[in-house]
Tab-separated table of N, CA and C in Angstrom:
chain	number	residue	atom	x	y	z
A	1	MET	N	168.005	16.118	263.050
A	1	MET	CA	167.710	16.456	261.723
A	1	MET	C	168.598	18.038	261.882
A	2	THR	N	169.546	18.213	260.996
A	2	THR	CA	170.190	19.574	260.764
A	2	THR	C	169.595	20.612	259.621
A	3	ARG	N	169.254	21.681	260.427
A	3	ARG	CA	168.589	22.569	259.347
A	3	ARG	C	169.272	23.502	258.961
A	4	ILE	N	170.527	24.005	259.745
A	4	ILE	CA	171.543	24.801	259.190
A	4	ILE	C	172.929	24.459	259.082
A	5	ALA	N	173.529	24.815	257.891
A	5	ALA	CA	174.851	24.282	257.721
A	5	ALA	C	175.782	25.018	258.552
A	6	ILE	N	176.821	24.451	258.751
A	6	ILE	CA	177.949	24.878	259.435
A	6	ILE	C	178.542	26.316	258.757
A	7	PRO	N	178.762	27.399	259.279
A	7	PRO	CA	179.385	28.478	258.346
A	7	PRO	C	180.766	28.275	257.978
A	8	GLU	N	181.188	28.875	257.139
A	8	GLU	CA	182.760	28.652	256.696
A	8	GLU	C	183.409	29.858	256.775
A	9	GLY	N	184.569	29.906	257.304
A	9	GLY	CA	185.541	31.193	257.655
A	9	GLY	C	185.618	31.655	259.109
A	10	GLY	N	185.040	30.941	259.868
A	10	GLY	CA	185.285	31.469	261.153
A	10	GLY	C	184.568	32.653	261.754
A	11	THR	N	183.342	32.706	261.343
A	11	THR	CA	182.362	33.891	261.309
A	11	THR	C	181.535	34.052	262.579
A	12	SER	N	181.386	32.606	263.141
A	12	SER	CA	180.561	32.366	263.985
A	12	SER	C	181.027	31.550	265.191
A	13	LEU	N	180.578	31.730	266.419
A	13	LEU	CA	180.837	30.955	267.550
A	13	LEU	C	180.951	29.390	267.358
A	14	PHE	N	179.773	28.920	266.817
A	14	PHE	CA	179.667	27.642	266.295
A	14	PHE	C	181.115	26.970	265.571
A	15	ASP	N	181.524	27.843	264.670
A	15	ASP	CA	183.066	27.402	263.994
A	15	ASP	C	183.770	26.790	264.960
A	16	HIS	N	183.830	27.572	266.391
A	16	HIS	CA	184.955	27.261	267.221
A	16	HIS	C	184.340	26.353	268.263
A	17	GLN	N	182.985	25.878	268.223
A	17	GLN	CA	182.605	24.868	269.502
A	17	GLN	C	181.566	24.387	268.384
A	18	PRO	N	182.144	23.255	267.798
A	18	PRO	CA	181.460	22.314	267.248
A	18	PRO	C	180.327	21.406	268.213
A	19	GLU	N	180.748	20.983	269.091
A	19	GLU	CA	179.873	20.405	270.021
A	19	GLU	C	178.486	21.211	270.429
A	20	LEU	N	178.734	22.547	270.637
A	20	LEU	CA	177.647	23.571	270.732
A	20	LEU	C	176.655	23.578	269.485
A	21	PHE	N	177.474	23.686	268.223
A	21	PHE	CA	176.649	23.797	267.152
A	21	PHE	C	175.821	22.356	267.113
A	22	ALA	N	176.272	21.034	267.276
A	22	ALA	CA	175.279	19.625	267.431
A	22	ALA	C	174.590	19.939	268.258
A	23	ALA	N	174.800	20.397	269.425
A	23	ALA	CA	173.421	20.647	270.417
A	23	ALA	C	172.494	21.501	270.066
A	24	PHE	N	172.978	22.586	269.409
A	24	PHE	CA	172.010	23.397	269.122
A	24	PHE	C	170.976	23.140	267.969
A	25	ASN	N	171.662	22.483	266.951
A	25	ASN	CA	170.839	21.553	265.760
A	25	ASN	C	169.931	20.794	266.542
A	26	ARG	N	170.005	19.786	267.547
A	26	ARG	CA	169.052	19.006	267.631
A	26	ARG	C	167.889	19.802	268.646
A	27	PHE	N	168.350	20.468	269.358
A	27	PHE	CA	167.251	21.528	269.809
A	27	PHE	C	166.504	22.219	268.669
A	28	TYR	N	167.268	22.604	268.110
A	28	TYR	CA	166.329	23.718	266.937
A	28	TYR	C	165.396	22.566	266.035
A	29	GLY	N	165.977	21.422	265.592
A	29	GLY	CA	165.254	20.331	264.934
A	29	GLY	C	164.077	19.811	266.006
A	30	THR	N	164.192	19.671	267.065
A	30	THR	CA	163.131	19.270	268.054
A	30	THR	C	162.085	20.529	268.219
A	31	LEU	N	162.689	21.588	268.367
A	31	LEU	CA	161.541	22.695	268.480
A	31	LEU	C	160.768	22.692	267.224
A	32	TRP	N	161.230	22.670	265.826
A	32	TRP	CA	160.603	22.972	264.783
A	32	TRP	C	159.572	21.350	264.384
A	33	SER	N	159.787	20.340	265.005
A	33	SER	CA	159.162	18.906	264.317
A	33	SER	C	158.029	18.508	265.583
A	34	GLU	N	158.059	19.186	266.774
A	34	GLU	CA	157.525	18.723	267.939
A	34	GLU	C	156.600	20.061	268.462
A	35	GLY	N	155.656	19.560	269.185
A	35	GLY	CA	154.878	20.802	270.117
A	35	GLY	C	153.343	20.986	269.782
A	36	GLN	N	152.693	21.930	270.354
A	36	GLN	CA	151.475	22.240	270.184
A	36	GLN	C	150.950	22.970	269.208
A	37	LEU	N	152.348	23.929	268.939
A	37	LEU	CA	151.755	25.073	268.058
A	37	LEU	C	151.950	24.525	266.477
A	38	ASP	N	150.995	24.727	265.733
A	38	ASP	CA	151.085	24.634	264.332
A	38	ASP	C	152.298	25.269	263.645
A	39	GLN	N	152.803	24.630	262.654
A	39	GLN	CA	153.846	25.172	261.713
A	39	GLN	C	153.950	26.627	261.547
A	40	VAL	N	152.624	27.190	261.037
A	40	VAL	CA	152.552	28.658	260.669
A	40	VAL	C	152.764	29.479	261.684
A	41	THR	N	152.457	28.997	263.164
A	41	THR	CA	152.376	29.962	264.217
A	41	THR	C	153.664	30.129	264.387
A	42	LYS	N	154.433	28.775	264.298
A	42	LYS	CA	156.061	29.073	265.025
A	42	LYS	C	156.720	29.715	263.843
A	43	GLU	N	156.390	29.778	262.792
A	43	GLU	CA	157.289	30.484	261.612
A	43	GLU	C	156.691	31.936	261.647
A	44	ALA	N	155.778	32.191	262.237
A	44	ALA	CA	155.539	33.740	262.386
A	44	ALA	C	156.488	34.260	263.553
A	45	GLY	N	156.369	33.367	264.411
A	45	GLY	CA	157.130	33.890	265.781
A	45	GLY	C	158.690	34.009	265.592
A	46	ARG	N	159.122	33.066	264.473
A	46	ARG	CA	160.415	32.942	264.193
A	46	ARG	C	160.950	34.254	263.352
A	47	LEU	N	160.223	34.522	262.407
A	47	LEU	CA	160.149	35.808	261.747
A	47	LEU	C	160.227	37.135	262.405
A	48	ARG	N	159.219	36.963	263.287
A	48	ARG	CA	158.949	38.230	264.467
A	48	ARG	C	160.383	38.395	265.014
A	49	ASN	N	161.135	37.434	265.880
A	49	ASN	CA	162.208	37.185	266.561
A	49	ASN	C	163.492	37.698	265.665
A	50	ALA	N	163.737	37.087	264.386
A	50	ALA	CA	164.502	37.308	263.846
A	50	ALA	C	164.622	39.036	263.110
A	51	ARG	N	163.184	39.633	263.005
A	51	ARG	CA	163.269	40.725	262.710
A	51	ARG	C	163.640	41.663	264.071
A	52	VAL	N	163.235	41.438	265.035
A	52	VAL	CA	163.421	42.180	266.297
A	52	VAL	C	164.968	42.136	266.668
A	53	ASN	N	165.576	40.957	266.412
A	53	ASN	CA	166.955	40.827	266.769
A	53	ASN	C	167.822	40.983	265.708
A	54	ASP	N	167.407	41.465	264.379
A	54	ASP	CA	168.340	41.852	263.478
A	54	ASP	C	168.996	40.399	262.995
A	55	CYS	N	168.350	39.344	262.900
A	55	CYS	CA	169.179	38.093	262.665
A	55	CYS	C	169.065	38.017	260.983
A	56	ASN	N	170.185	37.547	260.421
A	56	ASN	CA	170.244	37.462	258.794
A	56	ASN	C	170.130	36.099	258.701
A	57	ILE	N	170.045	35.228	259.519
A	57	ILE	CA	169.937	33.779	259.159
A	57	ILE	C	168.981	33.125	258.517
């Protein structure tokens, strides 16, 4: 399951390491589709971490 498109223009580590991007996408898909936490709790945690780390994705 791919949740994030590969960025264009060489602005990301993933542009230079496609195998790393593929592994990340597999992990990310598993993280969001399985587990004991409900989706609302996962999303709240994701938003909090994005805010704390100033993530723009």
